[in-house]
Coordinates of C-alpha atoms and ligand atoms in Angstrom, one line a residue:
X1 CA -29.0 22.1 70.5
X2 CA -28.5 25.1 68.3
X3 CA -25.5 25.7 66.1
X4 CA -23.7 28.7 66.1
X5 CA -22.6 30.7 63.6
X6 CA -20.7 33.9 63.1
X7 CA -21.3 36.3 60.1
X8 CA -19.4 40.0 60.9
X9 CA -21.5 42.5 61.1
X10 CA -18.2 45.5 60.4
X11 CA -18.5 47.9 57.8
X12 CA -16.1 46.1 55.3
X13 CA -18.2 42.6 55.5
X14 CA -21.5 44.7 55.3
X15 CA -20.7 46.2 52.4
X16 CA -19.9 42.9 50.7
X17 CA -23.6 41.6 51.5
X18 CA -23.2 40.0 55.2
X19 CA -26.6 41.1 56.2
X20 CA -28.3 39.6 53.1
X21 CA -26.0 36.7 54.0
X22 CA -26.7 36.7 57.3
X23 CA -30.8 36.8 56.2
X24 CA -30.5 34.1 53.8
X25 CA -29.4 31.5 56.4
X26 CA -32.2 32.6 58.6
X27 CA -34.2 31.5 56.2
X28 CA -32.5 28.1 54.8
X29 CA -32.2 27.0 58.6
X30 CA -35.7 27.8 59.5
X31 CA -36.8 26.2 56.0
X32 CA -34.7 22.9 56.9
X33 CA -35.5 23.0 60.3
X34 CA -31.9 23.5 61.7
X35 CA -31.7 25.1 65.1
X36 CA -28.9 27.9 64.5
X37 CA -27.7 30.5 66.6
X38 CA -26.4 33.5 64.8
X39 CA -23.3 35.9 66.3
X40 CA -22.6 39.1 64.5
X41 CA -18.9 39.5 65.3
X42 CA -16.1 41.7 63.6
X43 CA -14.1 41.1 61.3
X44 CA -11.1 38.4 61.3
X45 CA -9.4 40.7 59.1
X46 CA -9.0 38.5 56.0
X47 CA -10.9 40.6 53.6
X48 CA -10.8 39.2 50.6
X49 CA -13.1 36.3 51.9
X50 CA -15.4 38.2 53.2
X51 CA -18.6 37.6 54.0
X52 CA -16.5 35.1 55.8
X53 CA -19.1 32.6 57.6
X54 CA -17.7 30.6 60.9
X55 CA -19.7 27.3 62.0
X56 CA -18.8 26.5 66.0
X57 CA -17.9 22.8 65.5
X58 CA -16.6 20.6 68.6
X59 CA -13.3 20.9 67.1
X60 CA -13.1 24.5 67.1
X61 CA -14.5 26.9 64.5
X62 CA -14.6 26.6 60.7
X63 CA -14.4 28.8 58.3
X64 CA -16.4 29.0 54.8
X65 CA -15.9 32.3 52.3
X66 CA -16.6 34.6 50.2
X67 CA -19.8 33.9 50.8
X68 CA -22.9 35.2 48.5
X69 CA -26.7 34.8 49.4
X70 CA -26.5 32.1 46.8
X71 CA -24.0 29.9 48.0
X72 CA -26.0 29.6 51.4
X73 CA -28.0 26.3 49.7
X74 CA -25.3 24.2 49.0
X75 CA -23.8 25.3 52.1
X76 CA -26.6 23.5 53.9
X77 CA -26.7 20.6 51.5
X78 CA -22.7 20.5 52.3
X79 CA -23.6 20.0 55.8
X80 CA -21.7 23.4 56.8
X81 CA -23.3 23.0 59.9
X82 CA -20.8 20.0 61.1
X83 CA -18.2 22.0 59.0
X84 CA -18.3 19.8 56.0
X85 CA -16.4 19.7 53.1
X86 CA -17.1 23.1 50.4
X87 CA -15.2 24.7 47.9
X88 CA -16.0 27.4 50.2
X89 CA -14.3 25.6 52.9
X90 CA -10.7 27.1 54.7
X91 CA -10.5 24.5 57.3
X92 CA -10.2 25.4 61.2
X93 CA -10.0 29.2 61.4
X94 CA -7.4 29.2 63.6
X95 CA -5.1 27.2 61.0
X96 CA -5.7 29.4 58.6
X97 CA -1.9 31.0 57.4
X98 CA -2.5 34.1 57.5
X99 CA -4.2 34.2 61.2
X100 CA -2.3 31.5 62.6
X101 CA 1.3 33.6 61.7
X102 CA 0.2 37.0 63.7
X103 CA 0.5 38.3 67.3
X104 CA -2.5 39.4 68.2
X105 CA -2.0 41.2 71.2
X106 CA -4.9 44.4 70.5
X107 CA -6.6 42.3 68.0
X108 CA -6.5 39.4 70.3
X109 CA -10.7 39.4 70.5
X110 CA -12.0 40.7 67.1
X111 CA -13.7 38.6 65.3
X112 CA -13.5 35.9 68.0
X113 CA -16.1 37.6 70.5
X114 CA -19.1 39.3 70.5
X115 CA -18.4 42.8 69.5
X116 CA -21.3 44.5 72.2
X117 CA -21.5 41.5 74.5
X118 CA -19.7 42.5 77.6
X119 CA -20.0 39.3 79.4
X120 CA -17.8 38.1 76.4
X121 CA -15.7 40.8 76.6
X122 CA -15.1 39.9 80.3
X123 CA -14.8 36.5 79.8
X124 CA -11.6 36.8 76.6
X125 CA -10.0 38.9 79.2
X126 CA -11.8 42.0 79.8
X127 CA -11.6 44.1 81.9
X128 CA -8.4 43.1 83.7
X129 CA -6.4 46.2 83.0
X130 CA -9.0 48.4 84.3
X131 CA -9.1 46.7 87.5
X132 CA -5.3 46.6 87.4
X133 CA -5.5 50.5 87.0
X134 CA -8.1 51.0 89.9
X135 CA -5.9 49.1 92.1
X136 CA -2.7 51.4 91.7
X137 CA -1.9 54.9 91.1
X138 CA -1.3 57.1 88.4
X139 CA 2.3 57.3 88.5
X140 CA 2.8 53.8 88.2
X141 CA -0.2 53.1 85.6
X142 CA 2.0 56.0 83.5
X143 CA 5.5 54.1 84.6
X144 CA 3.9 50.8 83.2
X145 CA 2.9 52.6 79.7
X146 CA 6.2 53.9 79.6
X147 CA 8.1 50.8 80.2
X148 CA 6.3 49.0 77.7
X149 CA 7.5 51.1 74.8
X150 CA 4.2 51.7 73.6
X151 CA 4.4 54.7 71.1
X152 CA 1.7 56.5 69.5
X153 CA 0.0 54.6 66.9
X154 CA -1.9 57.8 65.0
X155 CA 1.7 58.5 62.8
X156 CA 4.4 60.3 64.9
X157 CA 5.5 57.6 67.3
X158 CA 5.8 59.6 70.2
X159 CA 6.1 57.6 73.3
X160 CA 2.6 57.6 74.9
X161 CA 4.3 57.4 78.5
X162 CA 5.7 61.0 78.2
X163 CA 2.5 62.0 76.6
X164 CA 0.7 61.1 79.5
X165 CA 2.9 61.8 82.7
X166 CA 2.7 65.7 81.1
X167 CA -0.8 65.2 82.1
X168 CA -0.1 63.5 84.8
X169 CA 2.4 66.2 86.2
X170 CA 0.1 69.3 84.9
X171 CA -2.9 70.2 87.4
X172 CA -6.2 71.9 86.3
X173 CA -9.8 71.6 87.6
X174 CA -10.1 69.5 84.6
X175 CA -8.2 67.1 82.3
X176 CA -9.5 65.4 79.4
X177 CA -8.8 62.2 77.4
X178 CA -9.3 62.5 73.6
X179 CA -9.1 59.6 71.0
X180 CA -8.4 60.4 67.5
X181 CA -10.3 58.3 65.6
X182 CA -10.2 60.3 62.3
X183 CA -8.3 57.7 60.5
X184 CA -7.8 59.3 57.1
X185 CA -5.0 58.2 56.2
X186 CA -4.9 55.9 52.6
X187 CA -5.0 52.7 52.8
X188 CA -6.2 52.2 57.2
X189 CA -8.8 50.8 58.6
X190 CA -7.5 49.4 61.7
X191 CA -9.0 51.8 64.3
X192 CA -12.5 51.2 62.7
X193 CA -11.9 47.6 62.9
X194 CA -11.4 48.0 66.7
X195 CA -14.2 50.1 66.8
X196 CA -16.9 47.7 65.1
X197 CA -14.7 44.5 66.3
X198 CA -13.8 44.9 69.9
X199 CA -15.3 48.8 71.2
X200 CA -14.7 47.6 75.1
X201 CA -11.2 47.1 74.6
X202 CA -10.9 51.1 73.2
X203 CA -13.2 52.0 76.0
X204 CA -11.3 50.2 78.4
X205 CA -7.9 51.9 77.3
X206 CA -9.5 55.4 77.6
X207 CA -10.9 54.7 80.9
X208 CA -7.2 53.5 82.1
X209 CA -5.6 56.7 81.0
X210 CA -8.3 58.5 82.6
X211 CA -7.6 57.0 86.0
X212 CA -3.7 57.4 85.0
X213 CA -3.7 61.2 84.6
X214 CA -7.4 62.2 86.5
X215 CA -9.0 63.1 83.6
X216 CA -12.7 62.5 84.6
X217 CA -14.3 63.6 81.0
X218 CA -13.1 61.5 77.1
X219 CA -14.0 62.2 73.9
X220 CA -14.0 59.8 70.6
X221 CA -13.8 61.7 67.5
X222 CA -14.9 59.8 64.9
X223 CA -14.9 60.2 61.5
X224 CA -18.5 60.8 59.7
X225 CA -17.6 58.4 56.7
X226 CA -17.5 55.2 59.9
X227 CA -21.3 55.5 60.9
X228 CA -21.2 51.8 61.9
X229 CA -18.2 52.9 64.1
X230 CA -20.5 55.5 65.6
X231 CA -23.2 53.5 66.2
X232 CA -21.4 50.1 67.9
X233 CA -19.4 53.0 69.9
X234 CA -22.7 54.8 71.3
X235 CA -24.2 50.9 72.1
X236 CA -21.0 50.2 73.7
X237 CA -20.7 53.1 75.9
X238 CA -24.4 52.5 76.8
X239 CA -23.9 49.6 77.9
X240 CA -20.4 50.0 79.7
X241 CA -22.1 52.7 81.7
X242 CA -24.9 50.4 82.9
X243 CA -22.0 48.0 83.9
X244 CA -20.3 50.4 85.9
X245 CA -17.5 50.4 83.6
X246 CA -17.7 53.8 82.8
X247 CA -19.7 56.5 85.0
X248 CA -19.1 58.0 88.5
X249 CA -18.3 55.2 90.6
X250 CA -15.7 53.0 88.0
X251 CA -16.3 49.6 89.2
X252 CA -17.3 51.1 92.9
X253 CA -14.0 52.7 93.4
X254 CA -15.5 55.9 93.6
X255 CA -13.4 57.3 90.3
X256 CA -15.4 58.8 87.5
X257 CA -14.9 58.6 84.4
X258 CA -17.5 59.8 81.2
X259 CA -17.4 59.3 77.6
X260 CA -18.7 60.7 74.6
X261 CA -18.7 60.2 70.9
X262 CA -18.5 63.0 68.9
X263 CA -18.3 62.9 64.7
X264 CA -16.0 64.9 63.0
X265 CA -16.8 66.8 59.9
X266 CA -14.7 65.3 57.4
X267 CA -11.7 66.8 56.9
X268 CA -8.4 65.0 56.4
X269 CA -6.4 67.9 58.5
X270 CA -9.0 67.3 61.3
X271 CA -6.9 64.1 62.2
X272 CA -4.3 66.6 62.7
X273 CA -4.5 67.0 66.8
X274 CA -4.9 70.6 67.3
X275 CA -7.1 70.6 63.9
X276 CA -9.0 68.2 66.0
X277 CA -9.4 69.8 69.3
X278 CA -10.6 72.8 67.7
X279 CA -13.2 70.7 65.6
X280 CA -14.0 69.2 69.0
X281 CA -15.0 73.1 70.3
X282 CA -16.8 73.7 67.6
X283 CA -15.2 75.6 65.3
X284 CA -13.6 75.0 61.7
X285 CA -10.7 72.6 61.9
X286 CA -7.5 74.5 61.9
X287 CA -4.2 74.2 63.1
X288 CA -3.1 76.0 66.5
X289 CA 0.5 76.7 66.9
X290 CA 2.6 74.8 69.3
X291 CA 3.3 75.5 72.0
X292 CA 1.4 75.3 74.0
X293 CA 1.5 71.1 73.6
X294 CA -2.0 69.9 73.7
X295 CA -0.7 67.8 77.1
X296 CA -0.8 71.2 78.5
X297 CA -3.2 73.3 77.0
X298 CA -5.7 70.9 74.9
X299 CA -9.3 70.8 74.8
X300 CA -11.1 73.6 76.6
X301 CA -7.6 75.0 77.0
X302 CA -7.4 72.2 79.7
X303 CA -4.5 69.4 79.9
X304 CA -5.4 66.6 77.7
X305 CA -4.2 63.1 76.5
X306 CA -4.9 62.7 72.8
X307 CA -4.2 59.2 71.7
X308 CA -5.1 57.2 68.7
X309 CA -7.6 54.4 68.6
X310 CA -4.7 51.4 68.2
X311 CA -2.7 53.0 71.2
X312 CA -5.3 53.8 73.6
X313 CA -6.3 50.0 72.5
X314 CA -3.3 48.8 72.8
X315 CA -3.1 49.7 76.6
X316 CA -5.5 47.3 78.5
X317 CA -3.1 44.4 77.5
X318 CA -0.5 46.0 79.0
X319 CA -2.2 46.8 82.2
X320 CA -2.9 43.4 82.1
X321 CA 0.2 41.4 81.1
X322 CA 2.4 44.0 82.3
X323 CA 5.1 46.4 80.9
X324 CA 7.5 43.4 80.2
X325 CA 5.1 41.1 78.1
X326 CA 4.5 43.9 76.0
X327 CA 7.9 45.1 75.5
X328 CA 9.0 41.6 74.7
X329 CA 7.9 42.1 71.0
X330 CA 9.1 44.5 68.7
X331 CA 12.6 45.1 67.7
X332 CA 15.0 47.9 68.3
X333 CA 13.0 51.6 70.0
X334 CA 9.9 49.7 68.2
X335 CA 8.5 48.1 70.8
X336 CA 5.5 45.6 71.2
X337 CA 2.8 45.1 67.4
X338 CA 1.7 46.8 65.2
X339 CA -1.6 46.3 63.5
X340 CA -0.9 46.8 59.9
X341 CA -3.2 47.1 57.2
X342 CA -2.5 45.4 53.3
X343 CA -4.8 47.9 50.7
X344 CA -4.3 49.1 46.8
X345 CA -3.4 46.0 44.4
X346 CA -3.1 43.3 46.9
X347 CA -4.4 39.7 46.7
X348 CA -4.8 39.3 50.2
X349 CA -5.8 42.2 51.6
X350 CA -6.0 42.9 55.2
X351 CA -5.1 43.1 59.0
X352 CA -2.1 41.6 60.0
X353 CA -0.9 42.4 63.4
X354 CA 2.7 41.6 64.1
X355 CA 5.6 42.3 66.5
X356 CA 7.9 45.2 64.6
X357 CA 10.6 44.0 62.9
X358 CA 9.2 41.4 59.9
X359 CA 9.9 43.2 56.5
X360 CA 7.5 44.6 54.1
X361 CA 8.2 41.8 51.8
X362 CA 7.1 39.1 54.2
X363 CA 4.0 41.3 54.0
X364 CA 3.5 41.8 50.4
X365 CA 4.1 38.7 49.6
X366 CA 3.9 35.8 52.5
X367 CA 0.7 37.5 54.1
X368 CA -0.3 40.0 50.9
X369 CA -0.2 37.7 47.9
X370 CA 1.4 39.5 45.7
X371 CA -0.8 41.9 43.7
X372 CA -4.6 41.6 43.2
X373 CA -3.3 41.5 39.2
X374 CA -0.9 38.8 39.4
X375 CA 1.7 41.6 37.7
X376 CA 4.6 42.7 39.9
X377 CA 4.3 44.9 43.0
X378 CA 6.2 48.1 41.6
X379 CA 5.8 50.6 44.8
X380 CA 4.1 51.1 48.0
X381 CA 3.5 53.6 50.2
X382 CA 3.3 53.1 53.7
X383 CA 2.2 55.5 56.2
X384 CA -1.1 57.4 54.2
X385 CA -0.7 60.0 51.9
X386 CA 2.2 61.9 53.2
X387 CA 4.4 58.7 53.4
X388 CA 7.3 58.0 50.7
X389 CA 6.8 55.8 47.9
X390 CA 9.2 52.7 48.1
X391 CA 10.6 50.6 45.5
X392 CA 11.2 47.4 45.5
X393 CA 14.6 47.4 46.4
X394 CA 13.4 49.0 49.8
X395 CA 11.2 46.2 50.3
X396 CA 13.6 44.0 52.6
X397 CA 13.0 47.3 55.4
X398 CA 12.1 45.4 58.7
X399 CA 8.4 47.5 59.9
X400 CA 10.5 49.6 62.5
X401 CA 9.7 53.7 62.8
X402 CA 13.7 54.0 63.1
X403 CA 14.6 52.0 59.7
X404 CA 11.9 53.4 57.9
X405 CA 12.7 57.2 58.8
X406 CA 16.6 56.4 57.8
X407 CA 15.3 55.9 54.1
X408 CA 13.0 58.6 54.2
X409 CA 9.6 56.9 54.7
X410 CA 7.9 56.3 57.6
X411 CA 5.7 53.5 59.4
X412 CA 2.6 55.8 60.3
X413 CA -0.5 54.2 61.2
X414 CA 0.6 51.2 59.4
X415 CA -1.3 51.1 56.3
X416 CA 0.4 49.6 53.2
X417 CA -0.6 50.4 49.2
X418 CA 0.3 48.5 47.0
X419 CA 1.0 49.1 43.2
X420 CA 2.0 47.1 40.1
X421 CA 4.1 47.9 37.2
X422 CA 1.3 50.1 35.2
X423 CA 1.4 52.5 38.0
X424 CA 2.0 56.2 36.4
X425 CA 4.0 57.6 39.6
X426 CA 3.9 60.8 37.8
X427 CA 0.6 60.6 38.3
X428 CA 0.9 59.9 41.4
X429 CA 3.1 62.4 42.6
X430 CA 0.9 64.9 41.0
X431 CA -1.9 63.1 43.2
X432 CA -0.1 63.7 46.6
X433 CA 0.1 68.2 45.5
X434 CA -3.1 67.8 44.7
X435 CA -4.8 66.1 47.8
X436 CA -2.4 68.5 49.6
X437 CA -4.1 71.6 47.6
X438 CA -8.2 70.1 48.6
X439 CA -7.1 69.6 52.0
X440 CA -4.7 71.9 53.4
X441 CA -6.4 74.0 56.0
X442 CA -5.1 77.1 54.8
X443 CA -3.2 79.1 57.6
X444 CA 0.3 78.6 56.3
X445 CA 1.9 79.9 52.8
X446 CA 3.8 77.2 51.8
X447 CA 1.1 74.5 51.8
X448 CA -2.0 76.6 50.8
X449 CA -0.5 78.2 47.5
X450 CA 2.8 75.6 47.1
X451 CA 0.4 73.0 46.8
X452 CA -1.4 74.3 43.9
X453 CA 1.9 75.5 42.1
X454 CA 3.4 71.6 42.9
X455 CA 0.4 70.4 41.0
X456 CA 1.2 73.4 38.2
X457 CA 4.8 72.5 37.8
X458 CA 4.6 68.7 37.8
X459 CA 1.9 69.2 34.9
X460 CA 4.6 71.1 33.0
X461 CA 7.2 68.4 33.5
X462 CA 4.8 65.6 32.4
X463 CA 4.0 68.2 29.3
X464 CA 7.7 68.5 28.5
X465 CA 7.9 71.9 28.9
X466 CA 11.2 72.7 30.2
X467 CA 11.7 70.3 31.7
X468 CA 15.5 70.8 33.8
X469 CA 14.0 74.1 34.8
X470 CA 10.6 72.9 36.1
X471 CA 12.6 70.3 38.0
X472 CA 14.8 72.4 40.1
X473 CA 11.6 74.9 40.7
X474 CA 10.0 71.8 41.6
X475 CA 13.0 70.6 44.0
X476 CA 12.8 74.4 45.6
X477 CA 9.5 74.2 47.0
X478 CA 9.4 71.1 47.9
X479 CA 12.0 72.0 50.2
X480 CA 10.4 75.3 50.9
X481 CA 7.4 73.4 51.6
X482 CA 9.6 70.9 54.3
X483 CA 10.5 74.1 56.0
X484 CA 8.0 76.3 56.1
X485 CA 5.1 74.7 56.6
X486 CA 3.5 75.0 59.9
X487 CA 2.0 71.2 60.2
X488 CA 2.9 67.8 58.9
X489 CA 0.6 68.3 56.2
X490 CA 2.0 71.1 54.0
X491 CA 5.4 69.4 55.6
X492 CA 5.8 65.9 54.6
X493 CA 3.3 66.2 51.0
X494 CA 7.2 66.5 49.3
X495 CA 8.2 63.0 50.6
X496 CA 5.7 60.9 48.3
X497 CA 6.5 64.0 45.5
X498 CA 10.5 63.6 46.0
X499 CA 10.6 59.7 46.2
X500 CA 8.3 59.2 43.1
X501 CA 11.3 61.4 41.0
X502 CA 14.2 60.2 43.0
X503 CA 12.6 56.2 42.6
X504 CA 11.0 56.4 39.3
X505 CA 12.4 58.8 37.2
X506 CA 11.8 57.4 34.2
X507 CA 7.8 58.5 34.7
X508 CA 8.6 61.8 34.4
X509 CA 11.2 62.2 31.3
X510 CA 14.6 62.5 30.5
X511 CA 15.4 65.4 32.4
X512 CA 14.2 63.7 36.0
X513 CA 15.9 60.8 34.8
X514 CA 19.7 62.4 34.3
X515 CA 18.9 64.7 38.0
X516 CA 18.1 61.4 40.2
X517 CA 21.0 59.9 38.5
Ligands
FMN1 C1 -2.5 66.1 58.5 C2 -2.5 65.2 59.6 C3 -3.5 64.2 59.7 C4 -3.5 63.3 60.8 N1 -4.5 62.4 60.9 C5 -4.5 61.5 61.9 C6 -5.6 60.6 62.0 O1 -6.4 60.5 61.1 N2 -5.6 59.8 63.1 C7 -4.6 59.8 64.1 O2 -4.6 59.1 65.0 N3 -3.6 60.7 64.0 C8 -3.5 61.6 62.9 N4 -2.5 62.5 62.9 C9 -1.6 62.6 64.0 C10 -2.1 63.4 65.1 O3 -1.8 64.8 64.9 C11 -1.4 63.0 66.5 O4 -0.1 62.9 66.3 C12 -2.0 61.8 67.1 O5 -3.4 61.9 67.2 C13 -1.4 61.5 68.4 O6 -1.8 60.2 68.9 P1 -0.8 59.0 69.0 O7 0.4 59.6 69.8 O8 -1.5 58.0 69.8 O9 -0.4 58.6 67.6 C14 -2.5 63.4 61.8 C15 -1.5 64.4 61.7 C16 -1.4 65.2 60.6 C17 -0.4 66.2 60.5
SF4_2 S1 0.8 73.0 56.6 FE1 -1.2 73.2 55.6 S2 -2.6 72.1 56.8 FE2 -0.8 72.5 58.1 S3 -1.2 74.5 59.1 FE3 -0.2 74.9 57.2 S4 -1.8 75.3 55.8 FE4 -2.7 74.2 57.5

């Protein structure tokens, strides 16, 4: 009998050597004669062991990592295969802390099954929602979303429910389901993770909202910089089609649904969703004005549902378990998990996906670590580049979109950045006008030329150069820019700007120093 083993096959453990990893054992079994079976999952999220190798033992999995092409030796003479004893060695991989703490409710199959295998897909619990969905109507596949308090995933939080009954209510000859899987926010990686990791359980989710609102036609936009996203997707969908999953006839109920991958261009401000629809027609990615709301007027002009990759994801469980399991987790208007992602200066970084409500030091420092440096976190900023920076004595914030926006950050898509004490946040508030200035898309004053003059004026404050003056000018268009700006983008780049003079004053001379005080 052959032994199995698992070696991810996601972008993150690829480009840490798990195919030469991978090749290696190949080679060392056939060498030794060892019958082994090898499983190319995705990724249990615990990056900083990756290439993370798992032996199928009869007591349950075992996990060994980093691993490097020239650990795989001794890993053989360790008798790995029984799951013995390594300095490599973490024990079951279940027991591990930092899985056997989450909630995996989306994540609940990544790096357990067979990313592409839909008979293991079917057998961890694909699947059911779909069927659920075929079984009932629209309005009470919307009513379920709804009731489970799922909200959108992408950054704004708006309650996919509402979203989707505007589809739902709105007729047209066509309707179409979009998933924003852009994902350019700093410091996120959780939609690729899905994507590479568990692609049914996306596709599954866009084929329930397609049945919810009679959109017949989806679209993944995907972001060029994910090709291994692109390619599991396009083998996915293949292969969901030939199942019957997707197609004409869903599962013989005579209900179509089609999908398509599409790659986007890369542009952050094509993650923006009428940015996105436009790339998706072909044109330059720019901003459309609303109204008309995309649930109206969207792609083609036609009603669409445009969801993120975690919240489309995060549906099949919930057609599954129902709206009440879901709900059951969270705290406050924050219902259900959230997926978040520990980058930057991080010991530990990674996925951890967790009911709402645990606090961003339990993450930093229970799950994260501490820093990679071993020096003290000084900041993060949560939510990609437009979020606040927080210092530490934010950290005790439970993860819930209400708390957060009542101290001026936000959640987002739930990626964290860390930073220790040598961070310049100057520097980085300089950073934020600047990424502002290279990817604002240029249809609105305030964030095409503010931009470029927040970069100006925060270079003359670091320079000295009157300082009180270039403060207040600074303090102007950042408000200008909160007001005026037509998108998120040119209106939210002043939050990390603000919070990095408000919080750190000291990085950018006296003068900041006496204003925040
Ligand atoms: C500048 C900008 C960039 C954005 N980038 C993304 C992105 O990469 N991925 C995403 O899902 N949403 C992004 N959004 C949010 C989308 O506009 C939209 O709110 C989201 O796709 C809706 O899906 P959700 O309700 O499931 O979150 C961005 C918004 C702005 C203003
Ligand atoms: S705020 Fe910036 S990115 Fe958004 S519409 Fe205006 S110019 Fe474009």
């Amino acid at each position: 009998m052959s032994t199995r083993i698992y070696i991810p096959r996601d972008s993150s453990s690829l480009s840490v050597g798990a195919d030469a990893v991978a090749a290696a054992i190949t080679v060392e079994a056939t060498r030794r004669n060892a019958a082994v079976s090898i499983v190319r999952n995705g990724s249990r999220g615990l990056y900083w062991l990756e290439p993370m190798v798992e032996v199928e033992t009869p007591r349950g999995r075992v996990a060994y990592g980093p691993v490097s092409m020239a650990d795989v030796p001794s890993l053989f003479d360790a008798e790995f295969l029984k799951g013995g004893a390594h300095k490599l060695r973490h024990g079951k991989t279940e027991e591990i802390p930092y899985l056997q703490k989450q909630e995996r409710l989306t994540f609940a199959r990544v790096g357990i099954t067979d990313p592409l295998s839909i008979e293991d897909y079917a057998a961890h619990g694909g699947w059911r929602g779909l069927r659920n969905a075929l079984a009932s109507d629209g309005a009470a596949i919307v009513k379920q979303v709804t009731d489970s308090g799922l909200r959108g995933r992408g950054g704004a939080a708006f309650p996919a429910g509402i979203k989707w009954k505007t589809v739902l209510d709105t007729s047209a000859d066509q309707k179409y389901i979009v998933c924003n899987a852009d994902e350019g926010d700093s410091g996120t990686f959780s939609d690729r993770m899905i994507m590479e990791g568990d692609p049914y359980v996306l596709i599954e989710g866009m084929a329930i909202a397609g049945v919810a609102v009679g959109a017949t036609r989806g679209y993944i936009y995907v972001r060029s910089e994910y090709p291994h996203s692109v390619a599991a997707l396009a083998e996915a969908i293949a292969l969901a089609k030939a199942g019957g999953y997707l197609g004409n006839d869903l599962l013989g109920s005579g209900k179509a649904f089609e999908l398509e991958v599409r790659k986007g261009a890369g542009a952050y401000i094509c993650g923006e969703e009428t940015s996105l629809l436009e790339s998706l027609e072909g044109k330059r990615g720019m901003v459309r004005f609303k109204p008309p709301l995309p649930a109206i007027a969207g792609l083609f002009g036609k009603p669409t549902v445009i969801n993120n990759v975690i919240t489309l994801a995060s549906v099949p469980i919930i057609l599954d378990r129902g709206a009440p399991f879901y709900r059951d987790y969270g705290m406050g208007r924050s219902r259900g998990t959230l997926p978040i992602q520990l980058a930057g200066n991080i010991k530990h970084g990674g996925l951890v996906e967790k009911a709402f409500g645990l606090t961003l030091r339990e993450l930093l420092y229970d799950y994260g670590g501490g820093s990679a440096t071993g020096r003290p976190i000084r900041a993060v900023q949560v939510g990609g580049p437009l979020g606040a920076f927080m210092p530490e004595s934010q950290f005790d914030t439970p993860l819930d979109y209400e708390a957060f926006a009542a101290i001026g950050a936000m959640v987002g898509h739930g990626g964290i950045v860390a930073f220790d004490d040598t961070v310049d946040m100057a520097a980085m508030a300089r950073y934020a006008m600047e990424f502002c200035a290279i990817e604002s898309c240029g249809k609105c004053t305030p964030c095409r030329i503010g931009s470029t003059r927040g970069v100006e004026v925060i270079d003359r404050i670091v320079a000295g150069r009157e300082r009180e003056r270039n403060i207040e000018l600074l303090e102007d268009l950042c408000d200008t820019m909160i007001n005026g700006s037509l998108c998120a983008l040119g209106g939210m780049t002043p939050f990390p700007v603000q919070s990095a003079i408000k919080y750190f004053p000291e990085d950018f001379g006296a003068a900041a120093k006496r204003k925040a005080a």
